[in-house]
Coordinates of C-alpha atoms (C1' of nucleotides) in Angstrom, one line a residue:
Chain N
M152 CA 101.1 112.5 88.4
S153 CA 100.1 109.3 86.9
S154 CA 102.7 106.6 87.0
G155 CA 100.9 103.7 85.6
P156 CA 102.1 101.9 82.6
S157 CA 98.9 102.4 80.7
G158 CA 97.4 105.5 79.3
A159 CA 97.5 107.5 76.1
G160 CA 99.3 110.6 77.5
C161 CA 102.9 111.4 77.6
R162 CA 105.0 108.6 76.4
L163 CA 107.5 109.3 79.0
C164 CA 105.6 109.5 82.2
G165 CA 102.1 108.4 81.2
V166 CA 100.4 111.6 82.1
E167 CA 97.1 111.7 80.3
G168 CA 95.4 114.5 78.5
G169 CA 98.3 116.2 76.9
C170 CA 101.1 115.7 74.4
F171 CA 103.8 115.9 77.0
C172 CA 103.8 117.1 80.5
H173 CA 105.8 120.3 81.1
H174 CA 108.7 118.7 82.9
H175 CA 109.5 116.9 79.8
A176 CA 109.0 119.9 77.5
G177 CA 112.5 121.1 78.1
G178 CA 113.8 119.4 75.0
S179 CA 116.1 116.6 74.4
F180 CA 117.7 114.7 77.2
S181 CA 121.4 115.2 77.0
F182 CA 122.2 113.4 80.2
S183 CA 122.3 109.7 80.3
P184 CA 124.0 108.4 83.4
R185 CA 125.2 104.9 83.3
G186 CA 123.8 104.1 80.0
L187 CA 120.2 104.9 80.7
A188 CA 117.9 105.4 77.8
V189 CA 118.2 108.8 76.2
V190 CA 114.9 110.1 75.0
Q191 CA 115.0 112.8 72.3
H192 CA 111.6 112.8 70.9
H193 CA 110.5 115.9 72.8
E194 CA 110.8 119.2 71.1
A195 CA 114.2 120.6 71.4
L196 CA 114.4 123.7 73.5
P197 CA 117.3 125.3 75.4
A198 CA 117.8 123.1 78.4
P199 CA 120.2 122.7 81.2
P200 CA 122.5 119.8 81.1
V201 CA 120.4 117.7 83.4
Q202 CA 116.8 117.2 82.5
E203 CA 114.7 115.5 85.1
F204 CA 112.7 112.8 83.4
Q205 CA 110.9 109.6 84.4
F206 CA 111.0 106.3 82.8
F207 CA 109.2 103.1 83.7
G208 CA 110.4 100.7 81.1
H209 CA 113.4 98.4 81.4
G210 CA 114.8 98.5 78.0
D211 CA 112.5 96.1 76.3
V212 CA 109.5 97.8 74.7
V213 CA 106.2 96.3 75.7
D214 CA 102.8 97.8 75.1
D215 CA 100.5 98.7 77.8
H216 CA 98.3 95.7 77.4
D217 CA 101.3 93.4 77.6
S218 CA 102.5 95.1 80.7
V219 CA 99.3 94.6 82.5
A220 CA 99.0 91.1 81.3
W221 CA 102.4 90.4 82.7
L222 CA 101.2 91.5 86.1
F223 CA 98.0 89.5 85.9
D224 CA 99.9 86.4 85.0
D225 CA 102.5 87.1 87.6
P226 CA 104.3 83.8 88.4
P227 CA 105.8 82.6 91.6
P228 CA 109.3 83.9 91.8
P229 CA 112.2 81.7 91.1
P230 CA 114.1 80.3 94.1
E231 CA 115.8 83.3 95.6
D232 CA 119.4 83.2 96.6
H233 CA 118.8 85.0 99.8
S234 CA 116.2 82.4 100.8
S235 CA 119.1 80.3 102.0
S236 CA 120.0 83.1 104.5
P237 CA 118.2 82.7 107.8
A238 CA 118.3 86.4 108.4
A239 CA 116.9 87.1 104.9
E240 CA 114.2 84.6 105.4
H241 CA 113.4 86.2 108.7
H242 CA 113.0 89.5 107.1
H243 CA 110.7 88.2 104.5
Q244 CA 108.6 86.6 107.1
R245 CA 108.6 89.6 109.3
Q246 CA 107.8 92.2 106.8
I247 CA 105.7 90.7 104.0
K248 CA 104.0 87.9 105.7
P249 CA 100.5 87.9 104.2
P250 CA 97.5 88.8 106.2
M251 CA 95.9 85.4 105.7
Q252 CA 94.0 83.3 108.1
S253 CA 95.3 79.9 109.2
F254 CA 97.8 79.9 106.4
E255 CA 101.4 79.0 106.5
Y256 CA 103.8 81.4 104.8
D257 CA 105.7 78.6 103.1
D258 CA 102.5 77.6 101.4
V259 CA 102.0 81.0 99.8
P260 CA 102.1 80.0 96.2
S261 CA 103.3 82.9 94.2
L262 CA 102.9 86.5 94.9
F263 CA 104.2 87.4 98.3
R264 CA 107.8 86.7 97.9
R265 CA 108.3 88.9 94.9
N266 CA 111.6 90.7 95.0
G267 CA 111.2 94.5 94.5
G268 CA 107.5 94.6 94.7
L269 CA 105.0 94.2 97.4
T270 CA 101.9 92.1 97.0
F271 CA 98.9 91.5 99.2
E272 CA 96.5 88.8 98.5
V273 CA 93.1 89.5 100.0
S274 CA 91.7 86.1 100.7
L275 CA 88.0 85.9 100.6
G276 CA 87.9 82.2 101.1
L277 CA 90.4 79.4 101.1
P278 CA 93.7 80.2 99.6
A279 CA 94.8 78.7 96.4
A280 CA 97.4 76.1 96.9
D281 CA 99.6 75.9 93.9
V282 CA 101.2 77.9 91.2
D283 CA 98.2 77.4 88.9
A284 CA 96.0 79.3 91.3
G285 CA 98.4 82.2 91.2
L286 CA 98.4 82.1 87.4
G287 CA 94.7 81.7 87.3
L288 CA 95.0 78.3 85.8
F289 CA 93.0 75.2 86.5
G290 CA 94.5 72.6 88.7
G291 CA 93.5 69.1 89.1
S292 CA 91.1 69.8 92.0
G293 CA 87.8 71.4 91.2
D294 CA 87.9 73.2 94.5
L295 CA 90.8 75.3 93.3
H296 CA 88.5 77.0 90.9
T297 CA 86.4 78.6 93.5
E298 CA 89.4 79.1 95.8
A299 CA 91.3 81.2 93.3
A300 CA 88.1 83.0 92.2
A301 CA 87.5 84.0 95.8
S302 CA 90.7 85.9 96.1
A303 CA 91.9 89.2 94.8
T304 CA 95.5 90.3 94.4
I305 CA 96.8 93.8 94.8
M306 CA 100.2 94.1 93.2
S307 CA 102.8 96.8 93.3
Y308 CA 105.1 96.8 90.3
C309 CA 107.6 99.4 89.3
G310 CA 105.8 102.1 91.3
S311 CA 102.4 101.3 90.0
T312 CA 99.6 99.4 91.6
F313 CA 97.4 96.9 89.9
T314 CA 94.6 94.6 91.0
D315 CA 93.7 91.2 89.7
A316 CA 90.5 89.8 90.8
A317 CA 91.4 86.3 89.7
S318 CA 90.2 87.2 86.3
S319 CA 91.0 83.9 84.7
T320 CA 89.1 81.7 87.0
L321 CA 85.6 80.2 86.6
N322 CA 82.8 80.0 89.0
K323 CA 81.2 76.8 90.0
Q324 CA 78.5 77.0 87.5
E325 CA 80.9 77.5 84.7
V326 CA 83.0 74.6 85.9
A327 CA 79.9 72.4 86.1
M328 CA 79.0 73.3 82.5
A329 CA 82.5 72.5 81.4
D330 CA 82.4 69.0 82.9
G331 CA 81.9 66.4 80.3
H332 CA 82.9 68.6 77.5
E333 CA 86.1 67.2 76.2
S334 CA 86.7 69.9 73.7
L335 CA 86.5 72.4 76.5
N336 CA 89.0 70.5 78.5
Q337 CA 91.4 70.4 75.6
Q338 CA 90.9 74.1 75.1
K339 CA 91.7 74.6 78.7
T340 CA 94.7 72.5 78.5
M341 CA 96.0 74.5 75.6
E342 CA 95.3 77.7 77.4
R343 CA 97.1 76.4 80.4
E344 CA 100.2 75.5 78.4
A345 CA 100.1 78.9 76.7
K346 CA 99.9 80.7 80.0
V347 CA 102.8 78.6 81.4
M348 CA 104.9 79.5 78.4
R349 CA 104.0 83.1 78.8
Y350 CA 104.9 82.9 82.4
K351 CA 108.3 81.4 81.7
E352 CA 109.1 83.9 79.0
K353 CA 108.2 86.9 81.2
R354 CA 110.0 85.5 84.1
K355 CA 113.2 85.7 82.1
R356 CA 112.5 89.4 81.3
R357 CA 111.5 90.4 84.8
C358 CA 113.5 93.3 86.2
Y359 CA 114.4 93.1 89.9
Q360 CA 116.6 96.1 90.0
K361 CA 115.7 99.2 91.8
Q362 CA 113.8 101.7 89.7
I363 CA 115.2 105.1 89.2
R364 CA 112.4 107.5 88.3
Y365 CA 114.5 110.7 88.2
A366 CA 117.9 110.3 86.7
S367 CA 118.8 113.9 87.4
R368 CA 118.2 113.4 91.1
K369 CA 120.3 110.4 91.0
A370 CA 123.0 112.4 89.3
Y371 CA 122.8 115.1 91.9
A372 CA 122.8 112.6 94.7
E373 CA 125.9 110.9 93.4
M374 CA 127.8 114.1 93.2
R375 CA 126.6 115.6 96.4
P376 CA 129.1 115.7 99.2
R377 CA 128.6 113.3 102.1
V378 CA 129.6 113.0 105.6
R379 CA 129.6 109.4 106.8
G380 CA 127.1 108.5 104.1
R381 CA 124.8 111.4 104.8
F382 CA 124.3 114.3 102.5
A383 CA 126.2 117.3 103.7
K384 CA 125.8 120.9 103.1
V385 CA 127.5 122.4 100.1
P386 CA 129.5 125.5 101.2
D387 CA 128.3 128.5 99.4
V388 CA 131.3 129.7 97.4
D389 CA 129.6 133.1 96.8
A390 CA 129.2 133.9 100.5
P391 CA 132.0 136.3 101.5
A392 CA 131.4 135.7 105.2
P393 CA 134.0 133.6 106.9
A394 CA 133.0 130.1 107.6
P395 CA 132.2 129.3 111.2
P396 CA 134.4 126.9 113.1
L397 CA 133.8 123.5 111.6
P398 CA 133.1 120.5 113.8
P399 CA 135.4 117.5 113.4
S400 CA 132.9 115.7 111.2
S401 CA 132.3 118.7 109.0
T402 CA 132.0 118.6 105.3
T403 CA 135.4 119.7 104.4
S404 CA 137.0 117.2 106.7
S405 CA 135.2 114.4 105.2
P406 CA 137.2 112.0 103.1
N407 CA 134.2 112.0 100.7
Y408 CA 134.3 115.8 100.3
D409 CA 135.5 116.8 96.9
P410 CA 135.9 120.5 96.2
S411 CA 135.7 119.8 92.5
R412 CA 132.1 118.9 93.0
L413 CA 131.4 122.6 93.6
E414 CA 132.3 123.2 90.0
L415 CA 129.8 120.5 89.0
R416 CA 127.2 122.1 91.1
Q417 CA 127.7 125.5 89.4
W418 CA 127.7 123.7 86.0
F419 CA 124.3 122.2 86.7
R420 CA 122.9 125.6 87.8
Chain B
dT151 C1' 117.5 71.8 128.4
dC152 C1' 118.2 76.5 129.2
dC153 C1' 120.7 80.8 129.2
dT154 C1' 124.1 84.0 127.5
dT155 C1' 127.2 85.7 124.0
dT156 C1' 128.7 86.4 119.4
dA157 C1' 128.2 86.7 114.4
dA158 C1' 125.8 87.7 110.4
dG159 C1' 122.5 89.7 107.6
dA160 C1' 119.0 92.9 106.2
dA161 C1' 116.0 97.0 106.7
dG162 C1' 115.4 101.5 107.9
dA163 C1' 117.0 106.1 109.3
dC164 C1' 119.6 110.0 108.2
dC165 C1' 121.3 113.8 105.7
dA166 C1' 121.0 118.2 101.8
dC167 C1' 119.2 119.8 97.8
dA168 C1' 116.9 120.0 93.2
dT169 C1' 112.6 119.7 91.4
dA170 C1' 107.4 119.1 90.8
dG171 C1' 103.2 120.8 91.7
dG172 C1' 99.7 123.3 94.4
dC173 C1' 98.0 127.6 95.9
dG174 C1' 97.0 132.5 96.4
dA175 C1' 98.0 137.2 94.9
Chain G
dA277 C1' 93.9 133.6 81.4
dA278 C1' 98.6 134.1 82.4
dT279 C1' 102.4 135.0 85.5
dC280 C1' 104.9 135.1 89.7
dG281 C1' 106.4 133.9 94.3
dC282 C1' 106.0 130.9 98.1
dC283 C1' 105.5 126.6 100.2
dT284 C1' 105.4 121.6 100.7
dA285 C1' 106.4 116.9 99.2
dT286 C1' 109.3 113.9 96.8
dG287 C1' 113.4 111.4 95.4
dT288 C1' 118.2 110.4 95.4
dG289 C1' 122.8 107.4 97.5
dG290 C1' 126.3 106.0 101.1
dT291 C1' 126.9 105.0 105.7
dC292 C1' 125.5 103.9 110.2
dT293 C1' 122.2 102.0 113.5
dT294 C1' 118.9 98.9 114.9
dC295 C1' 116.8 94.5 114.9
dT296 C1' 116.4 89.6 114.6
dT297 C1' 117.9 84.9 114.2
dA298 C1' 121.2 81.2 114.3
dA299 C1' 125.1 79.2 116.2
dA300 C1' 128.4 78.4 119.8
dG301 C1' 129.8 78.0 124.5

DNA sequence: TCCTTTAAGAAGACCACATAGGCGA
DNA sequence: AATCGCCTATGTGGTCTTCTTAAAG
């Protein structure tokens, strides 16, 4: 199933080639846990109370092009609160340290420390050294042009993967042609300012929360009985056979066990 | 300075079950 | 071509375990 933000298929899940994929065709979504968006544009058909559906937006509607542009202009993350924690810093270094050569993690300009997504920068040359490189902008040093151009970024965002082959950078020949042309420099300056403004705006809208793709599964998980945090078996109320002796940590002895949830289970069936 | 112990924090594992989707009959 | 049954993979949340580093003694 396609999960990318682009495509002309289902407006819910992005599946191409059809009006709506069949798991959406059950009709309106009458279940909206915790204020999630309720989508009712699908044809109404008899449906159980919980309809499994996917969503990839975050409330604000952006078109596909803008979504991708956001990723390509991905900024360095703002200073993270957990960066002050030694343990948190340790985990960041341990798990997402970029596979770069002779490169200090603290110098990674933008993409590796994103919260909620994982980014790998495949360095084909020297790494870019500042935010502008991450944005595909032009820094003061001419070397940065080729440095940024020699890298490609693979980004994971909201369950989708995108690539950015430093699309906004110029090669050496283009840079040489631009030298001495003041109008070009002015244009570049304006482009840079525009990109910086776009970056700042999108940083405000960025969503760091965990993405829930299936609200119905979330609903089921929340109502499912647990034993010490783990999902526990739901006793079959229809089974006439006597229940076997229960271990001390059995479901019914758990403080989290709520018999009323059985009614909910039958309701959802 | 070196070693050991303690505390703190985060990530991952674990569990059951509904559901999607593939496959063959 | 459509339908059915079977099977596997996936996703979901709360708690516990494991791992690592920093600080203290």
